[in-house]
Phi, psi and omega in degrees: 000325178227137174216127175240132181236118175050043183281127174237148177216127178236145168248098187062230181280352183273116179270111187265326174236135185232105174051056180281123170245124184209136171231138175232121181270162181303131178085354178284149169244110181253120178258133180251122180239165178149170182293161175300142179083012183270357177101005185299310182292323178297323176301312179300313184293337177286339181287327183244026173069012171290333168234138177266132183290160177271322175203161180111191181227145175231125176246139173236121180051044176084354182255131177285117181250348180206128173217121182225150170229119181051042175082000182254133180297137177253351178231154174255119180217131186289154177301324180297317181294318177300316180298320179297316181291316182292338176294345178280354179250117171272143181228135177240127188261174175299312176268150193284329176055033175284152175286115187292337183270001180247149175290171177305311181298317180296322176300319185286325185271347188302306185293314180301323180285316185283317186271315183265355180056039179279152180300139187299311186294320177298320180293319178299315180299317180293320180298320179294323175297320179293321178294326173298316182301321182265008174075029185228024180302325182286354180255012189298334181259005177277160173263153184307325183296342180268002184251154172288167177301318179297321178294318179298320180292325176293324174297319179299322176294315178300319180298317178295320181291337182297337178276003180053054183287157174275337185224139174245131176250131180237120181255092181045059188293348181249000189290337181266006186261151169298146184308323183288348181263351184298318185301323184291329177284317180297327180294323176295317180294322177298320179296319177299318179298317179297329180280354175095013178294134173287126187222140169239121189235116169274122188210152169257000182273092186293326178297319178296314180299318181295321186278323194251330189293143167283320178219151174241133179247132176253125179244147173206135177052042173082004183238149168275111183268334184199143170213139183192177173296152184307314182302321182289315180298313187279331182263330186214061180296143184270322186275138182300325180292322176298316180301312184293323178296311183293327177298330181277330188257344182264000000 
């Protein structure tokens, strides 16, 4: 579903991603862990064109959507085609980014109607099903300001799912939440994993990574230093940097 080959990303002289090779198969849940500033979020944003890579190749569901050498495009692909491919990736951010002037239901139906031109009533019905899934059907007519942080993040997940994506990307979705609200968001993500959704999750929640991930990737200073099954990473990390990181966070 996802393939990155020798992906590099620089911001001026700062090299944020260094020769990233990554594959994610259908139904996998890949958790990316590592210290702040290690390039985890930039990796995610490079998958859906929120950041353009400096060099390397990015494939989504078998289609090459980005190929660069020294910052220069090597393929010609229309903005429309890129948008169509990237619409297959739902993304949930640290901040909820809900439209404050729209109700919960309006937030969830906006993109499918505007971007995919789906019929309004069908979209409303599907949105209500998604709000049931995240436990917020009774909040459909509320505005975001009336919701807790955990509730807003669950609405953000429903909004991403409303586009019927093949892949879900999560960029530290619980980092802005009060500790007591983290569990309600993680429980929704666990349910998605059980249903077979392909997911890439940047997270500081080690318990979630241990329980749910198919694979855990450890990044530091723009590089993937280690990847393995959760039990192996957490119980017997091979790289010294992985060991020192886990000793501090576990």
